[in-house]
Tab-separated table of C-alpha atoms in Angstrom:
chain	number	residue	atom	x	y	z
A	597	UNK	CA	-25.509	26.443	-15.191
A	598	UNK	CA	-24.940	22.991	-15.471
A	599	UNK	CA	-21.177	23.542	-17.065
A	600	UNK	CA	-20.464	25.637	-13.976
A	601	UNK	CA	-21.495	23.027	-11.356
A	602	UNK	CA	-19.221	20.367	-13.377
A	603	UNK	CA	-16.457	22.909	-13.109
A	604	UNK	CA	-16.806	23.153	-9.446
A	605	UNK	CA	-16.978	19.426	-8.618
A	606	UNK	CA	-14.303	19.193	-10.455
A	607	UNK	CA	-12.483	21.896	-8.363
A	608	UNK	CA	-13.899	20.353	-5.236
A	609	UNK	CA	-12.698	16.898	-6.396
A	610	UNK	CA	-8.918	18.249	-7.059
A	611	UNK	CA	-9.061	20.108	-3.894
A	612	UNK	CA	-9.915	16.618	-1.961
A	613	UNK	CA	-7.348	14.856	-3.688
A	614	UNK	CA	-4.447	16.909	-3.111
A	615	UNK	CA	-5.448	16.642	0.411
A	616	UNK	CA	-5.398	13.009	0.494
A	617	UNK	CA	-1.536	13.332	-1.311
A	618	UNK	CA	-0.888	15.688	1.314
A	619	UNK	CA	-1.755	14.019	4.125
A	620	UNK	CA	0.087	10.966	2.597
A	621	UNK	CA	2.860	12.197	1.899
A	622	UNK	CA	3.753	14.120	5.280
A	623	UNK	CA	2.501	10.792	6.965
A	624	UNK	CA	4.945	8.693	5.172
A	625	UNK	CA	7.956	11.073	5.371
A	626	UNK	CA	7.210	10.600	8.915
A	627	UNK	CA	7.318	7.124	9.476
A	628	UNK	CA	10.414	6.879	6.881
A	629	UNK	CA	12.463	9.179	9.053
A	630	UNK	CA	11.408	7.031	12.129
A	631	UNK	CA	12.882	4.288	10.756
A	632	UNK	CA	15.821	5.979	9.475
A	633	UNK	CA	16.892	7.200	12.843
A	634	UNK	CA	15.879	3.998	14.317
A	635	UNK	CA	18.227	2.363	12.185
A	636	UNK	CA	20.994	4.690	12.420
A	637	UNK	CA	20.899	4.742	15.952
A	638	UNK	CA	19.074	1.225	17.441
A	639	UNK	CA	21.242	-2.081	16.468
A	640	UNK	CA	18.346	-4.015	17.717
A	641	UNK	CA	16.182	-4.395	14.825
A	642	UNK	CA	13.186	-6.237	13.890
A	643	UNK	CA	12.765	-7.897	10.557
A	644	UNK	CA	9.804	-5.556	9.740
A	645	UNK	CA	11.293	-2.529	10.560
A	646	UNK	CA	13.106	-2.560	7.327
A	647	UNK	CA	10.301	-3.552	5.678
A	648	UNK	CA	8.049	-0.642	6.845
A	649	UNK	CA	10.321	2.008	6.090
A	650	UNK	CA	10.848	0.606	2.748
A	651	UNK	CA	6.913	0.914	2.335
A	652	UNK	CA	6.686	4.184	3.283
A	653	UNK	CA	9.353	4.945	1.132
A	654	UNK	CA	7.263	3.203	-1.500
A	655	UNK	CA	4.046	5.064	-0.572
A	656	UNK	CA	5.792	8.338	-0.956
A	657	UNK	CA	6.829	8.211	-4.575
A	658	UNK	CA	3.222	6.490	-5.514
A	659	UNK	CA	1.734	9.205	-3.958
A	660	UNK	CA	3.972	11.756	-5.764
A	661	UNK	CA	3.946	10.084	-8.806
A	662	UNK	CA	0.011	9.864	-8.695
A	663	UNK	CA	0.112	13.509	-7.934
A	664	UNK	CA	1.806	14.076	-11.316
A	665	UNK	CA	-0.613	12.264	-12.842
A	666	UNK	CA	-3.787	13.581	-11.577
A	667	UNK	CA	-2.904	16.983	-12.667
A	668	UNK	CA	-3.066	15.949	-16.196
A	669	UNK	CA	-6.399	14.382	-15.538
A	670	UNK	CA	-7.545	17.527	-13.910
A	671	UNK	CA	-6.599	20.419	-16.786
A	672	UNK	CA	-9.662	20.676	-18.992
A	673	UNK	CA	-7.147	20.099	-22.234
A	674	UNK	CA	-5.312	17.358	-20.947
A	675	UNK	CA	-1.888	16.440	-22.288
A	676	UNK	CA	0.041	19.040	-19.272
A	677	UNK	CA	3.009	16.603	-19.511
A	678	UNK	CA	4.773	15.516	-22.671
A	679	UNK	CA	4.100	11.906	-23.758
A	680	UNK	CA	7.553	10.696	-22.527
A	681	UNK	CA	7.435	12.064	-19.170
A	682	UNK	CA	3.587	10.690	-18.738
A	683	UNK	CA	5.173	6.922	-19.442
A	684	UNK	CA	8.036	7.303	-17.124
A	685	UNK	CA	4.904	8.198	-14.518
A	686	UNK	CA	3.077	5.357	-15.554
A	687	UNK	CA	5.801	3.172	-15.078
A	688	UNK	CA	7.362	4.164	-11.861
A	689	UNK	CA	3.647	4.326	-10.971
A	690	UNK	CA	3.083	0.565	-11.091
A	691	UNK	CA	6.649	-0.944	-10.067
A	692	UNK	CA	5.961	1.260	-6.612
A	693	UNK	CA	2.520	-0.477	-6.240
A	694	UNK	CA	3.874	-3.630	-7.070
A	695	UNK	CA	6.300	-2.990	-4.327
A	696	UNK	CA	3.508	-1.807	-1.831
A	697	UNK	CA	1.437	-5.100	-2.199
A	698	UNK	CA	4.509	-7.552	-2.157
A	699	UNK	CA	5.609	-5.622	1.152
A	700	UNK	CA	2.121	-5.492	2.826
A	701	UNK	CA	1.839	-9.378	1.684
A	702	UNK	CA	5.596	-9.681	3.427
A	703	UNK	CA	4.462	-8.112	6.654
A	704	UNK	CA	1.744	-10.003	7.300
A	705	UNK	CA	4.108	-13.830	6.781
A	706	UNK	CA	6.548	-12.482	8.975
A	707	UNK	CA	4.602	-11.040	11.733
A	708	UNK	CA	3.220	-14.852	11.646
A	709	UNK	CA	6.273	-16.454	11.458
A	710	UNK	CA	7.172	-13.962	14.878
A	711	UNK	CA	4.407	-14.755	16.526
A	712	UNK	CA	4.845	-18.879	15.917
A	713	UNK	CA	6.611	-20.606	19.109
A	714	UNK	CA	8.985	-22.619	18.754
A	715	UNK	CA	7.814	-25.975	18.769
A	716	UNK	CA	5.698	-24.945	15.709
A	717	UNK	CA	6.857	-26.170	12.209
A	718	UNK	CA	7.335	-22.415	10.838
A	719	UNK	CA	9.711	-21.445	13.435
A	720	UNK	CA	12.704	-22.549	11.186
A	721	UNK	CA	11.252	-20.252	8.556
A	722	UNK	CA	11.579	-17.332	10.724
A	723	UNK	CA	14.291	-14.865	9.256
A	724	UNK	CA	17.263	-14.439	11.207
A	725	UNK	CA	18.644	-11.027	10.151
A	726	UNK	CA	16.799	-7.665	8.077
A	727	UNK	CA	18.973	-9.054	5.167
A	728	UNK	CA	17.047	-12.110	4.646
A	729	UNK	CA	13.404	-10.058	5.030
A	730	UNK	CA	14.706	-7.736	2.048
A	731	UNK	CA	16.166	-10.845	0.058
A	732	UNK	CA	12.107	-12.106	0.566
A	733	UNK	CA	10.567	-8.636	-0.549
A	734	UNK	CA	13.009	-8.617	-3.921
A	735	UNK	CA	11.750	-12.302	-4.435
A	736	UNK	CA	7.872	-11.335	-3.941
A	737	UNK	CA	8.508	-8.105	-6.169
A	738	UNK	CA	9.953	-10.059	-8.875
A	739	UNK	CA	7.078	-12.348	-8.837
A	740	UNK	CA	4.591	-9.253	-8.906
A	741	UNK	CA	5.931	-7.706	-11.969
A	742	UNK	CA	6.739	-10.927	-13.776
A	743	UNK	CA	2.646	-11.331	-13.853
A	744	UNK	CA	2.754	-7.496	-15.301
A	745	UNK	CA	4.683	-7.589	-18.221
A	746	UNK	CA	1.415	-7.060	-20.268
A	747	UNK	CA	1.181	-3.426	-19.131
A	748	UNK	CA	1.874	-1.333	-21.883
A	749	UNK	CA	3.263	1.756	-20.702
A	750	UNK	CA	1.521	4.833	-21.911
A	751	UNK	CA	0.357	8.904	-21.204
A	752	UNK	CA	-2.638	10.040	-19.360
A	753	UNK	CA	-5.860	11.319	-21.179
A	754	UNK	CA	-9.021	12.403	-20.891
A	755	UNK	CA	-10.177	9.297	-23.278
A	756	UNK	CA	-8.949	6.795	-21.760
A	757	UNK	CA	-9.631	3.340	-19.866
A	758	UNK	CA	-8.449	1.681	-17.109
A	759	UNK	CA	-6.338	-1.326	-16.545
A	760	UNK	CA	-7.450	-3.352	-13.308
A	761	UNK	CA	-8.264	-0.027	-11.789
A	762	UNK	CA	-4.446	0.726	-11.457
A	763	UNK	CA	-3.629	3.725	-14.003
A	764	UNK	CA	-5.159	5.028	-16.947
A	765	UNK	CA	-3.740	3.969	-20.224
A	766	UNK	CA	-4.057	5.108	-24.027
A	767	UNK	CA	-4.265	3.159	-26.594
A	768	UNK	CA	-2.744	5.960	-28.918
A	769	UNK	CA	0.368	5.881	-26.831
A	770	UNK	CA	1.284	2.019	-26.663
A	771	UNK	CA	4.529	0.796	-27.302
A	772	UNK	CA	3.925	-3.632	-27.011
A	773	UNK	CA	0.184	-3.728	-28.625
A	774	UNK	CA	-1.345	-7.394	-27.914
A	775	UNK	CA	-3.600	-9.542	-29.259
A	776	UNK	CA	-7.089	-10.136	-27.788
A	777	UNK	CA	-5.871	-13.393	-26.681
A	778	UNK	CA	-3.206	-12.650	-24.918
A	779	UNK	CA	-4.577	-9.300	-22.933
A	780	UNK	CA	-7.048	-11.192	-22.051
A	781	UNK	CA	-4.863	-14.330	-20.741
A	782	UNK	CA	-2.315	-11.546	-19.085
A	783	UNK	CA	-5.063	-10.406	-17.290
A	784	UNK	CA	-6.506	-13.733	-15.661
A	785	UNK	CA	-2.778	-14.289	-14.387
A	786	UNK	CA	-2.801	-11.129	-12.784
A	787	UNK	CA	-6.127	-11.670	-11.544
A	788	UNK	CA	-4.492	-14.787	-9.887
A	789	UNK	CA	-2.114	-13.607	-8.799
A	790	UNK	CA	-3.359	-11.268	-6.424
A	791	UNK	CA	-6.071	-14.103	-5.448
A	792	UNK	CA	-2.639	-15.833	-4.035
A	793	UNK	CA	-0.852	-12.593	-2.344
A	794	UNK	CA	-4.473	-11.900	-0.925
A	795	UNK	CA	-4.597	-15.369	0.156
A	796	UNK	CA	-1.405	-15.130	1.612
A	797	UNK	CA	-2.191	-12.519	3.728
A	798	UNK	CA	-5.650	-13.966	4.637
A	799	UNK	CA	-3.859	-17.343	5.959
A	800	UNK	CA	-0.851	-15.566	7.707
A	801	UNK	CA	-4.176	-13.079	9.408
A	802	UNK	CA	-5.921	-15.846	10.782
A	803	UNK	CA	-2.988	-17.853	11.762
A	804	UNK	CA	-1.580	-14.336	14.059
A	805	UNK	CA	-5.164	-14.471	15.488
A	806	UNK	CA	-5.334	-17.573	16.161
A	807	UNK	CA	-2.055	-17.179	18.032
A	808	UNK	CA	-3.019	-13.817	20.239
A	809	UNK	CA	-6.411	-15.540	20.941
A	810	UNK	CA	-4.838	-18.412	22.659
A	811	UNK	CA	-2.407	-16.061	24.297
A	812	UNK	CA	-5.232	-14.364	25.969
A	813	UNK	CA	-6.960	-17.398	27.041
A	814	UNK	CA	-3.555	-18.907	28.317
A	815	UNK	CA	-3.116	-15.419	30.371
A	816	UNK	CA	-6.425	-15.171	31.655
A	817	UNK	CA	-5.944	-18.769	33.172
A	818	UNK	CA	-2.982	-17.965	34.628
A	819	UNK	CA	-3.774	-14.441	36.527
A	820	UNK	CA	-7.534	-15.018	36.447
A	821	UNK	CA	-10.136	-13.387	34.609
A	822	UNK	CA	-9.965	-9.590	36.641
A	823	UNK	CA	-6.757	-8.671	34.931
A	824	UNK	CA	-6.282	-7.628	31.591
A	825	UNK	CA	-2.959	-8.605	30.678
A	826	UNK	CA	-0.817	-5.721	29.243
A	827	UNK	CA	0.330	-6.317	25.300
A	828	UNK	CA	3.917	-7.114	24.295
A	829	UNK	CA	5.640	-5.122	21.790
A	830	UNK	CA	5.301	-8.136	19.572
A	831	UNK	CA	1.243	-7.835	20.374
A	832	UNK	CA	0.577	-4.671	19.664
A	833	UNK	CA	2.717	-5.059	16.407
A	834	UNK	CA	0.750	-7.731	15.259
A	835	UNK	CA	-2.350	-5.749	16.399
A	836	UNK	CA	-1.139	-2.890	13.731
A	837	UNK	CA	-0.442	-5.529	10.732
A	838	UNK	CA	-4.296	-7.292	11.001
A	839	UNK	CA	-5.433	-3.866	11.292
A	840	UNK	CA	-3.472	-2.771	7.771
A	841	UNK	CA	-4.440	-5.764	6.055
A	842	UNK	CA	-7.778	-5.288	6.952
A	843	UNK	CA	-7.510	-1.380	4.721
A	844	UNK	CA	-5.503	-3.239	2.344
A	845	UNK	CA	-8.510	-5.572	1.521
A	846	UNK	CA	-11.108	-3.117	1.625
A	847	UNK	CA	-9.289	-0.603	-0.683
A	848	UNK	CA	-8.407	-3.471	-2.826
A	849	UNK	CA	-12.225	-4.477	-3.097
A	850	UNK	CA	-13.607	-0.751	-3.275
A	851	UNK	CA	-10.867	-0.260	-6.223
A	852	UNK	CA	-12.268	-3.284	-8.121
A	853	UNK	CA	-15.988	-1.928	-7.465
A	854	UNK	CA	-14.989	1.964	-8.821
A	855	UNK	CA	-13.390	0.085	-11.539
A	856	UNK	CA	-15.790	-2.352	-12.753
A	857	UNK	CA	-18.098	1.069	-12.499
A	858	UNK	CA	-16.798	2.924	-14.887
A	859	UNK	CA	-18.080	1.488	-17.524
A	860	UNK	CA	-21.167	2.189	-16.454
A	861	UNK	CA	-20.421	5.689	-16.289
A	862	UNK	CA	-18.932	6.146	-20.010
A	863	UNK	CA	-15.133	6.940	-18.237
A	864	UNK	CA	-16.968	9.645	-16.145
A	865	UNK	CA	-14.366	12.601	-14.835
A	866	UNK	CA	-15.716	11.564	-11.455
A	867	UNK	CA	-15.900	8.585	-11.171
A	868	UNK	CA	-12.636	8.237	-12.668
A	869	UNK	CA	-11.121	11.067	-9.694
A	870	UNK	CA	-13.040	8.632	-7.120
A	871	UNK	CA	-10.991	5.842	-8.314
A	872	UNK	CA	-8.299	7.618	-7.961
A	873	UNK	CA	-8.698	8.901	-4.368
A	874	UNK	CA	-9.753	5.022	-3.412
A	875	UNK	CA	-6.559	3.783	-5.285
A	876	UNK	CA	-4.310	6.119	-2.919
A	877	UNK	CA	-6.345	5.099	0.455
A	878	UNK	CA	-4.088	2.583	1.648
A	879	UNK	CA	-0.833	4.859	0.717
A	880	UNK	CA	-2.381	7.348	2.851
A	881	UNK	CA	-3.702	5.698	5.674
A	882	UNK	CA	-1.124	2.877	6.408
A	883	UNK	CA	1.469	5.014	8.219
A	884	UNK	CA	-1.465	6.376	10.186
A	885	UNK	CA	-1.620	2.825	11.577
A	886	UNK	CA	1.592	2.374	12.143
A	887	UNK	CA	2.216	5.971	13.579
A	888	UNK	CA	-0.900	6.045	15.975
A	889	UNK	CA	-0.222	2.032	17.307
A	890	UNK	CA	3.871	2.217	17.841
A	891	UNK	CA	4.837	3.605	20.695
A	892	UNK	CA	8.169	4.601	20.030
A	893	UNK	CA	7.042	7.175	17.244
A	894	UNK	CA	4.354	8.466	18.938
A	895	UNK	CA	7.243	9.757	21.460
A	896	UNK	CA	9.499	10.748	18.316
A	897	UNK	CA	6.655	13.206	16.952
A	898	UNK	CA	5.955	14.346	20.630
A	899	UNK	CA	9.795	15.359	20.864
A	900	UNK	CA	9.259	17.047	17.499
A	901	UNK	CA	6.284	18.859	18.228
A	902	UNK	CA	8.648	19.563	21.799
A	903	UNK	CA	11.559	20.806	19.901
A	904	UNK	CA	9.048	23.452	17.179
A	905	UNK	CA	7.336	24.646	19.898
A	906	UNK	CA	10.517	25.708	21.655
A	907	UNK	CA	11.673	27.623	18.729
C-alpha cells in the first residue's frame, strides 16, 4: 500500500512539473516572438527590450534543458540518458541560469539608470544604444561563471546531492575532483557573489521607488490630490521590473530553504522534485509579468487569439 501511494505522488509530482515546463515554455516563446517582431519591425527600441527577449530566450532552454533532466530523475532506474548527454545538460543547464540572474540583475540597473533625471550623477551612465546593454550583460555573465568554475559537470542520479540548490551532481561522474579546501572556498565566493548581484538589484529597487514615489507626490501637487495621474510607459515598465525582482528574491530564498532541507530529508524523491519545481518558478512566471503589465503584447496575443479564431 504504501509503495503504491509513493508511486502516485510521484506520478502526481511529474504531472505538476511538466505543467510548470509547459506553461513556461509557451510563456516564453511568447514574449521572445514579441520582441522579435518588435525588433524587426519598431526602430525605436529600449535598452531592455533586448535584454528581455534575450531572457526569455534564456528561460526557454533552462526550462527545456530542466525538462531533460527531470525525466531521468523521474524513471524508477534512473540513468534514461547516457552519461555524456546528462553533462552536456548539466552544463548548458547552469551557463543559462547564470545568464538569467546576470540579466534580471541588468534589468533592474538600467530601469534605474532610465528612471534617473538628468541632473542626477547616473545619468551619464545611462546606455545610449541596445549594443552597449548587451556589451553589459556579456560583462555580468562573465563575472557569474568566473565565480563557477568549481562546478564539476556531471549526470543525474537517484543518489545524488545538490550543489547550492542548482542541479544535482554525482560524485561518480566528476571530471575536476577538489579538495575540501577549495569546494569549500569556491563555494563562499559564490555565496558572495550572489550577496552582490542581489544587492545590486536591492539598491537599483529602492532607488526606482524612490524615484516613482516622488513622481507621484510631485503630480499630486501639481493637479491636486482628486486625480490619479495616468502611468508613463517608462512607469509601468519599472512597475513590471520591482515586481520581477520581487519573484526573483523569493524563489531565490525558497530555493536556498528546499535546499538546505534536503538534508534533512536523506535526498528525499520529493523533496528533491519540490526543489526542482521552486528552481523553475521564476523561468515560468517572469514572462507572465512582463506579458500581463506591457501593453503592447497584450494587443499582440489579442490579434493572435483574433487571427485563430478566424480560421
Amino acid at each position: 500500500m504504501r509503495k503504491k501511494h509513493m508511486v502516485h505522488g510521484v506520478i502526481n509530482l511529474r504531472s505538476t512539473f511538466y505543467s510548470e515546463v509547459g506553461i513556461g515554455i509557451l510563456a516564453n516563446t511568447i514574449l521572445f516572438l514579441f520582441h522579435v517582431i518588435k525588433f524587426l519591425c519598431d526602430k525605436r527600441l529600449k535598452n531592455t527590450d533586448c535584454i528581455i527577449g534575450l531572457l526569455a530566450l534564456t528561460h526557454v532552454l533552462m526550462l527545456l534543458t530542466m525538462g531533460f533532466i527531470a525525466a531521468d530523475i523521474f524513471t524508477s532506474q534512473g540513468g534514461l540518458w547516457g552519461d555524456v548527454t546528462c553533462k552536456s545538460f548539466a552544463y548548458l543547464y547552469k551557463l543559462m541560469r547564470g545568464l538569467s540572474i546576470s540579466a534580471t540583475c541588468l534589468l533592474s540597473v538600467l530601469q534605474a539608470l532610465t528612471l534617473s533625471p538628468r541632473s542626477s550623477p547616473l545619468a551619464k551612465f545611462k546606455p545610449k544604444a541596445p549594443q552597449d546593454s548587451m556589451r553589459s550583460l556579456l560583462f555580468l555573465w562573465v563575472f557569474y561563471m568566473s565565480f563557477s568554475a568549481h562546478f564539476s559537470i556531471s549526470a543525474v542520479d537517484n543518489s545524488t546531492g545538490t550543489s547550492q540548490g542548482l542541479i544535482f551532481l554525482s560524485d561518480s561522474c566528476t571530471i575536476l575532483p577538489m579538495s575540501y579546501f577549495l569546494r569549500h572556498l569556491f563555494t563562499i565566493l559564490g555565496a558572495l557573489r550572489d550577496v552582490f548581484l542581489i544587492g545590486l538589484m536591492a539598491l537599483s529597487s529602492g532607488y526606482m521607488v524612490t524615484l516613482l514615489h516622488r513622481h507621484k507626490r510631485q503630480c499630486q501637487h501639481l493637479h491636486g490630490t482628486s486625480l490619479s495621474p495616468k502611468a508613463s510607459p517608462e512607469q509601468r515598465a519599472t512597475r513590471a521590473i520591482l515586481v520581477l525582482l520581487g519573484i526573483f528574491v523569493l524563489m531565490y530564498c525558497l530555493d536556498c530553504i528546499v535546499s538546505s532541507s534536503r538534508t534533512m530529508w536523506n535526498n528525499d524523491l520529493v523533496c528533491r522534485s519540490v526543489q526542482i519545481m521552486v528552481s523553475n518558478g521564476y523561468a515560468t512566471i517572469s514572462p507572465l509579468v512582463f506579458i500581463c503589465t506591457a501593453r503592447q503584447s497584450v494587443a499582440f496575443l489579442k490579434c493572435l487569439w483574433g487571427k485563430d479564431s478566424q480560421r
